[in-house]
Amino acid sequence: VVYVVAALQSTAAAFSQPAESALLPTLVPVEELVQANALNTLNNRLGRFIGVPLGAALLSWWGLHAVVVVDAVTFLLAAALIAPITAPARASDPDGVPEEPHFWREWTAGLRVVRHDRTIAVLFVVFGLMTFGGTMLDPLYVPWIRDVLDEGVEVVAVITMTHSVAGIAGSLLVGTWGSRFSARTLMGWGSVIAGVLLLVKFNVPVLWLTLALSAIGGVTAVASSAGVETLAQERTPEHVRGRVFGSLQAFIWLASLLGAVVGGVLGELTSVLVAINVAGVLVTVAGVVVLLAIPAATGRPAPRGRTPARGRRRRAASRR
């Protein structure tokens, strides 16, 4: 039953996550996409930050059934909050003709966009490097704390909490001042700084330095995440945005699977530190690829299909 439910949940996520990324640019003006993505990240981090201790408290007070019921209710509340959103009409193709839904035709159309748009193709490479490198760290982090930093499970908890709190602070910072920087800058330099911090943190095993760099890394991770999401939304035509994000999500899951496997195997064959350094280099390279392959003057293409209401109102006001 557990395996079946897990498979069904992953299948549902394959629809909801790309849809969320594709819907957001139709609801928010393009100049506010960075802030919107940062605040979206803030919501997710707050949910995890609050959910973990709340789940533990419910488990200790009323048992697993209470945890399951409350968890299920949160999904129903989320659905109730989404229901009032007025989604724009289905976007038209470049000729202005609404397309009839057809799985294979839509999927191949999304892949054509990826193949022909250099920026989107670069984003796939960058997402792959970031995800692969980041997931490589997952099976290695606790062994590094135990064997290299020579600490126990309580330090794992403190470092995880530090990174989470820093991520919340980073979401607020990017949400407040993120519009001052381009998505390319946030994505590129955020990844470069994050990768360098990882390399320093893992090669200089001092507890106070680990905590300090974990805090800074939590902020840079949000900047990089908001930048890459915004750049993908800006560069993808609206009428194929859902298809591109669907392909991107599948690519990310594949990179996650490979990263976890390679990280564990490489850590066994060589050492935990060697495998961690490989992961840190991949994260750094992802940022370098962005800065070198995506021009600094990359413009924001005009959205296709229905224009967000706020944008229409602003242009109408300027004409008057």
CSV table of N, CA and C in Angstrom, one decimal, residues 112-213:
chain,number,residue,atom,x,y,z
A,112,ARG,N,10.4,20.9,-28.8
A,112,ARG,CA,10.9,21.8,-29.9
A,112,ARG,C,11.4,23.1,-29.3
A,113,VAL,N,10.6,23.7,-28.4
A,113,VAL,CA,10.9,24.9,-27.8
A,113,VAL,C,12.3,24.8,-27.0
A,114,VAL,N,12.4,23.7,-26.3
A,114,VAL,CA,13.7,23.5,-25.6
A,114,VAL,C,14.9,23.4,-26.6
A,115,ARG,N,14.7,22.7,-27.7
A,115,ARG,CA,15.7,22.5,-28.6
A,115,ARG,C,16.1,23.8,-29.4
A,116,HIS,N,15.1,24.6,-29.7
A,116,HIS,CA,15.4,25.8,-30.5
A,116,HIS,C,15.7,27.0,-29.7
A,117,ASP,N,15.3,27.1,-28.5
A,117,ASP,CA,15.6,28.3,-27.7
A,117,ASP,C,16.9,28.1,-26.8
A,118,ARG,N,17.9,28.8,-27.1
A,118,ARG,CA,19.2,28.5,-26.5
A,118,ARG,C,19.1,28.7,-24.9
A,119,THR,N,18.4,29.8,-24.5
A,119,THR,CA,18.3,30.0,-23.1
A,119,THR,C,17.6,28.9,-22.3
A,120,ILE,N,16.5,28.4,-22.9
A,120,ILE,CA,15.8,27.3,-22.3
A,120,ILE,C,16.6,26.0,-22.2
A,121,ALA,N,17.4,25.8,-23.3
A,121,ALA,CA,18.2,24.6,-23.4
A,121,ALA,C,19.3,24.7,-22.3
A,122,VAL,N,19.9,25.9,-22.1
A,122,VAL,CA,20.9,26.2,-21.1
A,122,VAL,C,20.3,25.9,-19.7
A,123,LEU,N,19.0,26.4,-19.5
A,123,LEU,CA,18.4,26.2,-18.2
A,123,LEU,C,18.2,24.7,-17.9
A,124,PHE,N,17.9,23.9,-18.9
A,124,PHE,CA,17.8,22.4,-18.7
A,124,PHE,C,19.2,21.9,-18.2
A,125,VAL,N,20.3,22.3,-18.8
A,125,VAL,CA,21.6,21.9,-18.4
A,125,VAL,C,21.9,22.4,-17.0
A,126,VAL,N,21.5,23.6,-16.7
A,126,VAL,CA,21.8,24.2,-15.4
A,126,VAL,C,21.0,23.5,-14.3
A,127,PHE,N,19.7,23.3,-14.6
A,127,PHE,CA,18.8,22.6,-13.6
A,127,PHE,C,19.4,21.2,-13.4
A,128,GLY,N,19.9,20.5,-14.4
A,128,GLY,CA,20.4,19.2,-14.3
A,128,GLY,C,21.7,19.2,-13.4
A,129,LEU,N,22.6,20.1,-13.6
A,129,LEU,CA,23.8,20.2,-12.8
A,129,LEU,C,23.5,20.5,-11.4
A,130,MET,N,22.6,21.5,-11.1
A,130,MET,CA,22.3,21.9,-9.8
A,130,MET,C,21.6,20.8,-9.0
A,131,THR,N,20.6,20.1,-9.7
A,131,THR,CA,19.9,19.0,-9.1
A,131,THR,C,20.8,17.8,-8.8
A,132,PHE,N,21.6,17.5,-9.8
A,132,PHE,CA,22.5,16.3,-9.7
A,132,PHE,C,23.5,16.6,-8.6
A,133,GLY,N,24.1,17.7,-8.6
A,133,GLY,CA,25.1,18.1,-7.5
A,133,GLY,C,24.5,18.1,-6.1
A,134,GLY,N,23.3,18.8,-6.1
A,134,GLY,CA,22.6,19.0,-4.8
A,134,GLY,C,22.1,17.6,-4.2
A,135,THR,N,21.6,16.8,-5.1
A,135,THR,CA,21.1,15.5,-4.6
A,135,THR,C,22.3,14.5,-4.2
A,136,MET,N,23.4,14.7,-4.9
A,136,MET,CA,24.6,13.9,-4.5
A,136,MET,C,24.9,14.1,-3.0
A,137,LEU,N,24.7,15.3,-2.5
A,137,LEU,CA,25.0,15.6,-1.1
A,137,LEU,C,24.1,14.9,-0.1
A,138,ASP,N,22.9,14.5,-0.5
A,138,ASP,CA,21.9,14.0,0.4
A,138,ASP,C,22.4,12.8,1.2
A,139,PRO,N,22.9,11.7,0.5
A,139,PRO,CA,23.4,10.5,1.2
A,139,PRO,C,24.8,10.7,1.9
A,140,LEU,N,25.4,11.9,1.6
A,140,LEU,CA,26.8,12.1,2.1
A,140,LEU,C,26.8,13.0,3.3
A,141,TYR,N,25.8,13.8,3.5
A,141,TYR,CA,25.8,14.9,4.5
A,141,TYR,C,26.0,14.3,5.9
A,142,VAL,N,25.2,13.4,6.3
A,142,VAL,CA,25.3,12.8,7.7
A,142,VAL,C,26.6,12.1,7.9
A,143,PRO,N,27.1,11.3,6.9
A,143,PRO,CA,28.4,10.7,7.1
A,143,PRO,C,29.5,11.7,7.3
A,144,TRP,N,29.4,12.8,6.6
A,144,TRP,CA,30.4,13.8,6.7
A,144,TRP,C,30.4,14.4,8.1
A,145,ILE,N,29.2,14.7,8.6
A,145,ILE,CA,29.1,15.3,10.0
A,145,ILE,C,29.7,14.3,11.0
A,146,ARG,N,29.4,13.0,10.8
A,146,ARG,CA,29.8,12.0,11.8
A,146,ARG,C,31.3,11.7,11.7
A,147,ASP,N,31.8,11.5,10.4
A,147,ASP,CA,33.2,11.0,10.3
A,147,ASP,C,34.2,12.1,10.1
A,148,VAL,N,33.8,13.3,9.5
A,148,VAL,CA,34.8,14.3,9.2
A,148,VAL,C,34.7,15.4,10.3
A,149,LEU,N,33.5,15.9,10.5
A,149,LEU,CA,33.2,17.0,11.5
A,149,LEU,C,33.3,16.4,12.9
A,150,ASP,N,33.1,15.0,13.0
A,150,ASP,CA,33.2,14.3,14.3
A,150,ASP,C,32.1,14.8,15.3
A,151,GLU,N,30.9,14.9,14.8
A,151,GLU,CA,29.8,15.4,15.6
A,151,GLU,C,28.7,14.3,15.5
A,152,GLY,N,27.6,14.5,16.3
A,152,GLY,CA,26.5,13.6,16.3
A,152,GLY,C,25.2,14.1,15.8
A,153,VAL,N,24.1,13.4,16.1
A,153,VAL,CA,22.9,13.7,15.4
A,153,VAL,C,22.3,15.1,15.9
A,154,GLU,N,22.7,15.6,17.1
A,154,GLU,CA,22.2,16.9,17.5
A,154,GLU,C,22.8,18.0,16.6
A,155,VAL,N,24.0,17.8,16.1
A,155,VAL,CA,24.6,18.8,15.2
A,155,VAL,C,23.9,18.8,13.9
A,156,VAL,N,23.5,17.6,13.4
A,156,VAL,CA,22.7,17.5,12.2
A,156,VAL,C,21.5,18.3,12.3
A,157,ALA,N,20.8,18.2,13.4
A,157,ALA,CA,19.5,19.0,13.7
A,157,ALA,C,19.8,20.5,13.7
A,158,VAL,N,20.9,20.9,14.3
A,158,VAL,CA,21.2,22.3,14.4
A,158,VAL,C,21.5,22.9,13.1
A,159,ILE,N,22.3,22.2,12.3
A,159,ILE,CA,22.7,22.6,10.9
A,159,ILE,C,21.5,22.7,10.0
A,160,THR,N,20.6,21.7,10.1
A,160,THR,CA,19.4,21.7,9.3
A,160,THR,C,18.5,22.9,9.7
A,161,MET,N,18.4,23.1,11.0
A,161,MET,CA,17.6,24.3,11.4
A,161,MET,C,18.2,25.6,11.0
A,162,THR,N,19.5,25.7,11.1
A,162,THR,CA,20.2,26.9,10.7
A,162,THR,C,19.9,27.2,9.2
A,163,HIS,N,20.0,26.2,8.4
A,163,HIS,CA,19.8,26.3,6.9
A,163,HIS,C,18.3,26.7,6.6
A,164,SER,N,17.4,26.1,7.4
A,164,SER,CA,16.0,26.4,7.2
A,164,SER,C,15.7,27.9,7.5
A,165,VAL,N,16.2,28.3,8.7
A,165,VAL,CA,15.9,29.7,9.1
A,165,VAL,C,16.5,30.7,8.2
A,166,ALA,N,17.7,30.4,7.7
A,166,ALA,CA,18.4,31.2,6.7
A,166,ALA,C,17.6,31.3,5.4
A,167,GLY,N,17.1,30.1,5.0
A,167,GLY,CA,16.2,30.1,3.8
A,167,GLY,C,15.0,31.0,3.9
A,168,ILE,N,14.4,31.0,5.1
A,168,ILE,CA,13.2,31.9,5.3
A,168,ILE,C,13.7,33.3,5.2
A,169,ALA,N,14.8,33.6,5.9
A,169,ALA,CA,15.3,35.0,5.8
A,169,ALA,C,15.7,35.4,4.4
A,170,GLY,N,16.3,34.4,3.6
A,170,GLY,CA,16.6,34.7,2.3
A,170,GLY,C,15.4,34.9,1.4
A,171,SER,N,14.3,34.2,1.6
A,171,SER,CA,13.1,34.4,0.9
A,171,SER,C,12.6,35.8,1.1
A,172,LEU,N,12.6,36.3,2.3
A,172,LEU,CA,12.1,37.6,2.6
A,172,LEU,C,13.0,38.7,1.9
A,173,LEU,N,14.4,38.4,2.0
A,173,LEU,CA,15.3,39.4,1.4
A,173,LEU,C,15.1,39.5,-0.1
A,174,VAL,N,15.0,38.3,-0.8
A,174,VAL,CA,14.9,38.3,-2.2
A,174,VAL,C,13.5,38.8,-2.6
A,175,GLY,N,12.5,38.5,-1.8
A,175,GLY,CA,11.1,39.0,-2.1
A,175,GLY,C,11.1,40.5,-2.0
A,176,THR,N,11.9,41.1,-1.1
A,176,THR,CA,11.9,42.6,-0.9
A,176,THR,C,12.8,43.3,-1.9
A,177,TRP,N,14.0,42.8,-2.2
A,177,TRP,CA,14.9,43.5,-3.0
A,177,TRP,C,15.3,42.7,-4.3
A,178,GLY,N,14.6,41.6,-4.5
A,178,GLY,CA,15.0,40.8,-5.7
A,178,GLY,C,14.8,41.5,-7.0
A,179,SER,N,13.9,42.5,-7.1
A,179,SER,CA,13.6,43.1,-8.4
A,179,SER,C,14.8,44.0,-8.8
A,180,ARG,N,15.7,44.3,-7.9
A,180,ARG,CA,16.9,45.1,-8.3
A,180,ARG,C,17.9,44.3,-9.1
A,181,PHE,N,17.8,43.0,-9.1
A,181,PHE,CA,18.7,42.2,-9.9
A,181,PHE,C,18.0,41.4,-10.9
A,182,SER,N,18.6,41.1,-12.0
A,182,SER,CA,18.0,40.3,-13.1
A,182,SER,C,18.0,38.8,-12.6
A,183,ALA,N,17.1,38.1,-13.2
A,183,ALA,CA,17.0,36.6,-12.9
A,183,ALA,C,18.3,35.9,-13.2
A,184,ARG,N,19.0,36.3,-14.3
A,184,ARG,CA,20.3,35.7,-14.6
A,184,ARG,C,21.3,36.0,-13.5
A,185,THR,N,21.3,37.2,-13.0
A,185,THR,CA,22.3,37.5,-11.9
A,185,THR,C,22.0,36.7,-10.7
A,186,LEU,N,20.8,36.6,-10.3
A,186,LEU,CA,20.4,35.8,-9.1
A,186,LEU,C,20.8,34.3,-9.3
A,187,MET,N,20.4,33.8,-10.5
A,187,MET,CA,20.6,32.4,-10.7
A,187,MET,C,22.1,32.1,-10.8
A,188,GLY,N,22.9,32.9,-11.6
A,188,GLY,CA,24.3,32.6,-11.9
A,188,GLY,C,25.2,32.8,-10.7
A,189,TRP,N,25.1,34.0,-10.1
A,189,TRP,CA,26.0,34.3,-9.0
A,189,TRP,C,25.5,33.6,-7.7
A,190,GLY,N,24.2,33.3,-7.6
A,190,GLY,CA,23.7,32.6,-6.5
A,190,GLY,C,24.3,31.2,-6.5
A,191,SER,N,24.3,30.5,-7.6
A,191,SER,CA,24.9,29.2,-7.7
A,191,SER,C,26.4,29.1,-7.5
A,192,VAL,N,27.1,30.1,-8.1
A,192,VAL,CA,28.5,30.2,-7.9
A,192,VAL,C,28.9,30.3,-6.5
A,193,ILE,N,28.3,31.3,-5.8
A,193,ILE,CA,28.6,31.5,-4.4
A,193,ILE,C,28.2,30.3,-3.5
A,194,ALA,N,27.0,29.7,-3.9
A,194,ALA,CA,26.6,28.5,-3.1
A,194,ALA,C,27.6,27.4,-3.3
A,195,GLY,N,28.1,27.2,-4.5
A,195,GLY,CA,29.1,26.1,-4.7
A,195,GLY,C,30.4,26.3,-4.0
A,196,VAL,N,30.9,27.6,-4.0
A,196,VAL,CA,32.1,27.9,-3.3
A,196,VAL,C,31.9,27.7,-1.8
A,197,LEU,N,30.8,28.1,-1.3
A,197,LEU,CA,30.5,28.0,0.1
A,197,LEU,C,30.5,26.5,0.5
A,198,LEU,N,30.0,25.7,-0.3
A,198,LEU,CA,29.9,24.2,-0.1
A,198,LEU,C,31.4,23.7,0.0
A,199,LEU,N,32.2,24.1,-1.0
A,199,LEU,CA,33.6,23.6,-1.0
A,199,LEU,C,34.4,24.0,0.2
A,200,VAL,N,34.2,25.3,0.7
A,200,VAL,CA,34.9,25.7,1.9
A,200,VAL,C,34.3,25.0,3.1
A,201,LYS,N,33.0,24.9,3.2
A,201,LYS,CA,32.4,24.3,4.4
A,201,LYS,C,32.9,22.9,4.6
A,202,PHE,N,32.9,22.1,3.5
A,202,PHE,CA,33.2,20.7,3.7
A,202,PHE,C,34.7,20.4,3.8
A,203,ASN,N,35.5,21.3,3.3
A,203,ASN,CA,37.0,21.1,3.4
A,203,ASN,C,37.6,21.7,4.6
A,204,VAL,N,36.9,22.6,5.3
A,204,VAL,CA,37.4,23.2,6.5
A,204,VAL,C,36.4,22.8,7.6
A,205,PRO,N,36.5,21.6,8.1
A,205,PRO,CA,35.6,21.1,9.1
A,205,PRO,C,35.6,21.7,10.5
A,206,VAL,N,35.2,22.9,10.6
A,206,VAL,CA,35.1,23.6,11.9
A,206,VAL,C,33.6,23.9,12.1
A,207,LEU,N,33.1,23.6,13.3
A,207,LEU,CA,31.7,23.6,13.6
A,207,LEU,C,31.1,25.0,13.4
A,208,TRP,N,31.8,26.1,14.0
A,208,TRP,CA,31.2,27.4,13.9
A,208,TRP,C,31.2,27.9,12.4
A,209,LEU,N,32.3,27.5,11.7
A,209,LEU,CA,32.3,27.9,10.3
A,209,LEU,C,31.2,27.2,9.5
A,210,THR,N,31.0,25.9,9.8
A,210,THR,CA,29.9,25.2,9.1
A,210,THR,C,28.6,25.8,9.3
A,211,LEU,N,28.3,26.3,10.6
A,211,LEU,CA,27.0,26.9,10.9
A,211,LEU,C,26.9,28.3,10.1
A,212,ALA,N,28.0,29.0,10.1
A,212,ALA,CA,28.0,30.3,9.5
A,212,ALA,C,27.8,30.2,8.0
A,213,LEU,N,28.5,29.2,7.3
A,213,LEU,CA,28.3,29.1,5.9
A,213,LEU,C,27.0,28.4,5.5
